[in-house]
PDB file of C-alpha atoms in Angstrom:
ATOM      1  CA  UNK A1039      47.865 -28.848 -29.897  1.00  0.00           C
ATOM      2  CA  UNK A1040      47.253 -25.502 -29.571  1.00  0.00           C
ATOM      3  CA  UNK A1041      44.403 -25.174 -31.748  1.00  0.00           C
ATOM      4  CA  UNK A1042      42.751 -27.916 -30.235  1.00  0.00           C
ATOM      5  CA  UNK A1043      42.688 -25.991 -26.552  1.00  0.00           C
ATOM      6  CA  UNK A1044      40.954 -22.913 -28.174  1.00  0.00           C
ATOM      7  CA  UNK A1045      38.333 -24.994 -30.099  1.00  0.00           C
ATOM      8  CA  UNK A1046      37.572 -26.794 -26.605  1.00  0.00           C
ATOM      9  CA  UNK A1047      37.783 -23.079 -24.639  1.00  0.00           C
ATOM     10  CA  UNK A1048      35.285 -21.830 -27.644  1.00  0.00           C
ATOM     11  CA  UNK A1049      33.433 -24.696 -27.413  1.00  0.00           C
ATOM     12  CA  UNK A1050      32.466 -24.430 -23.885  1.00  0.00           C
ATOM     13  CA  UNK A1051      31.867 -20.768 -23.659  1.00  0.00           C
ATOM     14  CA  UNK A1052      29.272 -21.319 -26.463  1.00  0.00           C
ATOM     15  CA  UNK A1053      27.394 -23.800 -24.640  1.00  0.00           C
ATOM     16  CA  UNK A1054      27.489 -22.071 -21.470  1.00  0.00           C
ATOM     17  CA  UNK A1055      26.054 -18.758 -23.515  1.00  0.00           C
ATOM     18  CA  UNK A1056      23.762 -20.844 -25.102  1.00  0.00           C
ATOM     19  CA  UNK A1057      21.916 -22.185 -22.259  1.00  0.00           C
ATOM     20  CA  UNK A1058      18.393 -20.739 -21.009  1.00  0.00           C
ATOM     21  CA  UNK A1059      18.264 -18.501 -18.222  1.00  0.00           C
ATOM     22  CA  UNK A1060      16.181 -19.728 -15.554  1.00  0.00           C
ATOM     23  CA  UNK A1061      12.616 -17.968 -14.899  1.00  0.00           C
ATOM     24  CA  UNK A1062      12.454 -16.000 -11.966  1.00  0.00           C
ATOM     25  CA  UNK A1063       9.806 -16.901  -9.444  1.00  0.00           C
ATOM     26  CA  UNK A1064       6.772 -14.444 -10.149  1.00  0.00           C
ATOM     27  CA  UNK A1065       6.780 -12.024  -7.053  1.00  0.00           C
ATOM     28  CA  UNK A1066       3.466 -12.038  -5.255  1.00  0.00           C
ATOM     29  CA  UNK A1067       1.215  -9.784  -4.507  1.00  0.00           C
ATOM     30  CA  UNK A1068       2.263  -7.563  -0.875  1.00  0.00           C
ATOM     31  CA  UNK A1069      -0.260  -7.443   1.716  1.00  0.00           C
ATOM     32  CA  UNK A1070      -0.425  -4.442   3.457  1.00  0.00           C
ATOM     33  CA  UNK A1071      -2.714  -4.021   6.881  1.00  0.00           C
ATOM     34  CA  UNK A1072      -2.043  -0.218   7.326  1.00  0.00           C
ATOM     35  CA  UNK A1073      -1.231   2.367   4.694  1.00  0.00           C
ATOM     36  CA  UNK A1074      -2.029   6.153   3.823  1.00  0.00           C
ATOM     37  CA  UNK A1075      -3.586   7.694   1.503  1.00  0.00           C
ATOM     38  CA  UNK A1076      -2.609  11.545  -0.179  1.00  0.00           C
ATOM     39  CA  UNK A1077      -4.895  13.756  -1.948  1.00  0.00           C
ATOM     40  CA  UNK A1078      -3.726  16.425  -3.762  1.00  0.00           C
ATOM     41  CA  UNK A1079      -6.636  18.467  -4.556  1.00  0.00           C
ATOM     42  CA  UNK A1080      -6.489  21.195  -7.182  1.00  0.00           C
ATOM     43  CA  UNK A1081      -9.137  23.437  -8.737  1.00  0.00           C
ATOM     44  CA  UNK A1082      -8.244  21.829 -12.157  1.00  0.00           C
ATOM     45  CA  UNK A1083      -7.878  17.856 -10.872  1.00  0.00           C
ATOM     46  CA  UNK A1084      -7.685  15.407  -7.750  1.00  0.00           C
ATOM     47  CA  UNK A1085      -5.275  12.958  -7.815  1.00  0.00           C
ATOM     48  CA  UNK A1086      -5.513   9.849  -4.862  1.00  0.00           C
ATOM     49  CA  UNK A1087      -2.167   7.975  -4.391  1.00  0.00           C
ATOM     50  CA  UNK A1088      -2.231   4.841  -1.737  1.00  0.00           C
ATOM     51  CA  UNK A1089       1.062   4.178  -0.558  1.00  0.00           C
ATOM     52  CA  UNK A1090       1.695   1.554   2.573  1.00  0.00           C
ATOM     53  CA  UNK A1091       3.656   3.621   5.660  1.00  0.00           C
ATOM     54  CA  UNK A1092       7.174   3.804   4.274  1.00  0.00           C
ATOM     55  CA  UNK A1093       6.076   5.772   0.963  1.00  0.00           C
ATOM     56  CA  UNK A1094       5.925   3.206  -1.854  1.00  0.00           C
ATOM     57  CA  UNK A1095       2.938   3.525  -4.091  1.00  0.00           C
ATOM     58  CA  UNK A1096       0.604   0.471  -4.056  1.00  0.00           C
ATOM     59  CA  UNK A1097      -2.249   2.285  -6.349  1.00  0.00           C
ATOM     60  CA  UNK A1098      -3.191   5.632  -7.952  1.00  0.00           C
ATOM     61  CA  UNK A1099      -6.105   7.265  -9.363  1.00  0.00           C
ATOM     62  CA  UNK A1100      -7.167  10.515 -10.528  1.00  0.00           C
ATOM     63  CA  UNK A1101     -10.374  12.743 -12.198  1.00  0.00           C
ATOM     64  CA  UNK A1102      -9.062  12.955 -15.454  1.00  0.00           C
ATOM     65  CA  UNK A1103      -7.326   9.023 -15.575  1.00  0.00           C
ATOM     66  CA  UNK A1104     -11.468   7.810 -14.849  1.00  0.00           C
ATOM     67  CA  UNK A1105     -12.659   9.960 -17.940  1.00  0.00           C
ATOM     68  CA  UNK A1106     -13.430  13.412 -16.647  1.00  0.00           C
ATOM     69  CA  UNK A1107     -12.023  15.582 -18.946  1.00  0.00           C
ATOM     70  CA  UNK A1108     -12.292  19.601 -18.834  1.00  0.00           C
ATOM     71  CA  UNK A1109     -13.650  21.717 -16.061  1.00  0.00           C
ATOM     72  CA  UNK A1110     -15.469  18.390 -14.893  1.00  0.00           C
ATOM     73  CA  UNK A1111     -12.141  17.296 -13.231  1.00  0.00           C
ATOM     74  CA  UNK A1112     -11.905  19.642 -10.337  1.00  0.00           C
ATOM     75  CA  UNK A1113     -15.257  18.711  -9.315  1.00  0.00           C
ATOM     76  CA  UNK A1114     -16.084  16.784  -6.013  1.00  0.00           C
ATOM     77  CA  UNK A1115     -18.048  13.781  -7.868  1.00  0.00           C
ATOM     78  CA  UNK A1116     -15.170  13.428  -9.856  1.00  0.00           C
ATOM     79  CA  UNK A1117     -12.668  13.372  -6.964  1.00  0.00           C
ATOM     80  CA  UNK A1118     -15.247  10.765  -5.620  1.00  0.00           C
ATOM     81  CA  UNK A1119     -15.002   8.672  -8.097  1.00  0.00           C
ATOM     82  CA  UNK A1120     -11.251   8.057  -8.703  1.00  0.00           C
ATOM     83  CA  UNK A1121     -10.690   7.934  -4.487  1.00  0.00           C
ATOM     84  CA  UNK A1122     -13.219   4.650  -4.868  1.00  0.00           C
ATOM     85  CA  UNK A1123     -11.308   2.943  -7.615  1.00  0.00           C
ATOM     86  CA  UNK A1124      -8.274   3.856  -6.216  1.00  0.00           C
ATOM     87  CA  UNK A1125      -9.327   2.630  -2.994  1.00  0.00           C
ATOM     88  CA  UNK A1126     -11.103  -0.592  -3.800  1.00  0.00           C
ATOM     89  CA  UNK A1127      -8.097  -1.590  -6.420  1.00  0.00           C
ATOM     90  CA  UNK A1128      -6.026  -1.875  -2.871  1.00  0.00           C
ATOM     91  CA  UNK A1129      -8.280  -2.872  -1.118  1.00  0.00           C
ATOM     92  CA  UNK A1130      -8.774  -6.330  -3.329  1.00  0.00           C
ATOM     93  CA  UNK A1131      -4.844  -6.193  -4.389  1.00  0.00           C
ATOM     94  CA  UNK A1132      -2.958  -5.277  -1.134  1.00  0.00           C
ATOM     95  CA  UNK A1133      -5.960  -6.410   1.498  1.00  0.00           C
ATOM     96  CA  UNK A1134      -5.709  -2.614   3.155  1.00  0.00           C
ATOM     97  CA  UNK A1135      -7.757  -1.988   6.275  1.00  0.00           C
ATOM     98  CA  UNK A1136      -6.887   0.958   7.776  1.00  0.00           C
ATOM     99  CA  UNK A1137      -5.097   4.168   6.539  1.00  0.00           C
ATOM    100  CA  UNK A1138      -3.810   7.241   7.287  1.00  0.00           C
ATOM    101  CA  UNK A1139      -5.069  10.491   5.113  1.00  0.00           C
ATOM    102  CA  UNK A1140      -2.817  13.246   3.756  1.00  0.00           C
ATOM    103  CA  UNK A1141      -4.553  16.084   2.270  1.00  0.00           C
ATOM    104  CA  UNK A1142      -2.992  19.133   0.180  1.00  0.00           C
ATOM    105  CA  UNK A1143      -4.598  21.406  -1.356  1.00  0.00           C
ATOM    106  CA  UNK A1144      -7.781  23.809  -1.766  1.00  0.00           C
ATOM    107  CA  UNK A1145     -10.032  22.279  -4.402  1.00  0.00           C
ATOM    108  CA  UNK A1146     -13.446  20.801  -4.332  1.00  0.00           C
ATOM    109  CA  UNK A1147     -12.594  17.473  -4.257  1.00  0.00           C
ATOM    110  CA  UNK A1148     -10.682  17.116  -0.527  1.00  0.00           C
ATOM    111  CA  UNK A1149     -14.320  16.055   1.345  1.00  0.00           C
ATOM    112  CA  UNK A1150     -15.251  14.070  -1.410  1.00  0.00           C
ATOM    113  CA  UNK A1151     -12.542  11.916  -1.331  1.00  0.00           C
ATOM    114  CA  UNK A1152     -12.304  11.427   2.263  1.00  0.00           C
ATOM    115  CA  UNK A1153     -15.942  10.158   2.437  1.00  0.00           C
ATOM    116  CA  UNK A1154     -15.305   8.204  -0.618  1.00  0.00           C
ATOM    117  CA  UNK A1155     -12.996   6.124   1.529  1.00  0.00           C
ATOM    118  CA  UNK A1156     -15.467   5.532   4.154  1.00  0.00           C
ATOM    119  CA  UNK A1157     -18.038   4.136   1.532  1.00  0.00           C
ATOM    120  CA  UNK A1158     -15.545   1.494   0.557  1.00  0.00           C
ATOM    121  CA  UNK A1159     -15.064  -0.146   4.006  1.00  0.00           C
ATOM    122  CA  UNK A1160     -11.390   1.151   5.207  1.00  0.00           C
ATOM    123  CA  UNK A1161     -10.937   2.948   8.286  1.00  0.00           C
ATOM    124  CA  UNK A1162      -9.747   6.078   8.657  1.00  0.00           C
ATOM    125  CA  UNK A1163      -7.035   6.601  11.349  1.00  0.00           C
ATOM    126  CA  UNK A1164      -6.420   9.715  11.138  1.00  0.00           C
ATOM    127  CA  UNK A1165      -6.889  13.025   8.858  1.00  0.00           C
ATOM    128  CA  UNK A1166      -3.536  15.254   8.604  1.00  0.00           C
ATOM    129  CA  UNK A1167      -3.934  18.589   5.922  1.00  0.00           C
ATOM    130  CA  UNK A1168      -0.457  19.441   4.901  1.00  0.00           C
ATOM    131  CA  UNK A1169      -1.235  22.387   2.381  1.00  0.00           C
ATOM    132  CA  UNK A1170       1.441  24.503   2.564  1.00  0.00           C
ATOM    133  CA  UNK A1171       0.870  27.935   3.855  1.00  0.00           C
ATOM    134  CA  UNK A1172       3.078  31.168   2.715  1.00  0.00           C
ATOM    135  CA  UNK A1173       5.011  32.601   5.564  1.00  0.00           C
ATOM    136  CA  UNK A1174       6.091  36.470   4.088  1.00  0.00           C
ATOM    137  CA  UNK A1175       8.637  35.044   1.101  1.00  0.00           C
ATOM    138  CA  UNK A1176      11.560  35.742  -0.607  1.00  0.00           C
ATOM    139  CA  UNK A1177      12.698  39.935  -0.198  1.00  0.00           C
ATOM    140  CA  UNK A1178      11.100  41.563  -3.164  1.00  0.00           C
ATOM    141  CA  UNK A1179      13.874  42.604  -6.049  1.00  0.00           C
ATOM    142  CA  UNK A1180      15.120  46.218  -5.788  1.00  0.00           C
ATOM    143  CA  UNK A1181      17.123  47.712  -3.568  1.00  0.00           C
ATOM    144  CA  UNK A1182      15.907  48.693   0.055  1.00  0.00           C
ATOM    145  CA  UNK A1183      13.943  51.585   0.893  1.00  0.00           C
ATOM    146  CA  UNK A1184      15.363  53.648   4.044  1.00  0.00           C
TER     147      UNK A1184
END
């Protein structure tokens, strides 16, 4: 009698292990009105991130992911370039209108890519530059001087 309770005990967790998980629904696509838009702009590359207002990344682009490769990266065209694709990939994905722009850093590309996003039909709220600027540093190593 015993048996016969573990084959039934067996026998149900096998069918219960067996069964098919249900599919998920597919998530759709967000739509977000309002987002911003940081540029990091080096002499070497430009990288364009779209994120919507709380920080999570909706598209990214850069000079050297649309085929620039060498000292062609850190130029403005290129930063031009990967702001529009970057730009028009949320703009068809995420229906952006408006966004706020984040810029950091000293190379060619940081006009480009602002007037790249004009071109592509989003408006500009506002423009905010947070490079960061040195303020004196660390003390230097050594011991004082009198």
């Amino acid at each position: 009698m015993a048996e016969e309770e573990i084959k039934n005990t067996v026998a149900t967790e096998t069918a219960e292990a067996v069964a098919p998980k249900s599919k998920s629904a597919k998530k759709g696509k967000r739509i977000v009105n309002a987002g911003a838009v940081h540029i990091q702009a080096t002499f070497n590359n430009t990288i364009i991130s779209v994120t919507d207002k709380k920080g999570g990344v909706l598209t990214a682009s850069s000079a050297g992911a649309n085929g620039f490769r060498g000292s062609k990266k850190g130029t403005a065209f290129a930063a031009g370039v990967a702001a529009e694709k970057a730009l028009d990939l949320a703009k068809k994905n995420h229906a952006l209108n408006s966004v706020d722009v984040y810029v950091s850093g000293i190379g060619l590309g940081r006009d480009a890519a602002i007037r790249a996003i004009s071109t592509v039909g989003i408006k500009i709220d506002s423009i905010t530059d947070v490079t960061p600027i040195q303020h004196g540093g660390v003390r230097p190593k050594g011991e004082r001087k009198p």
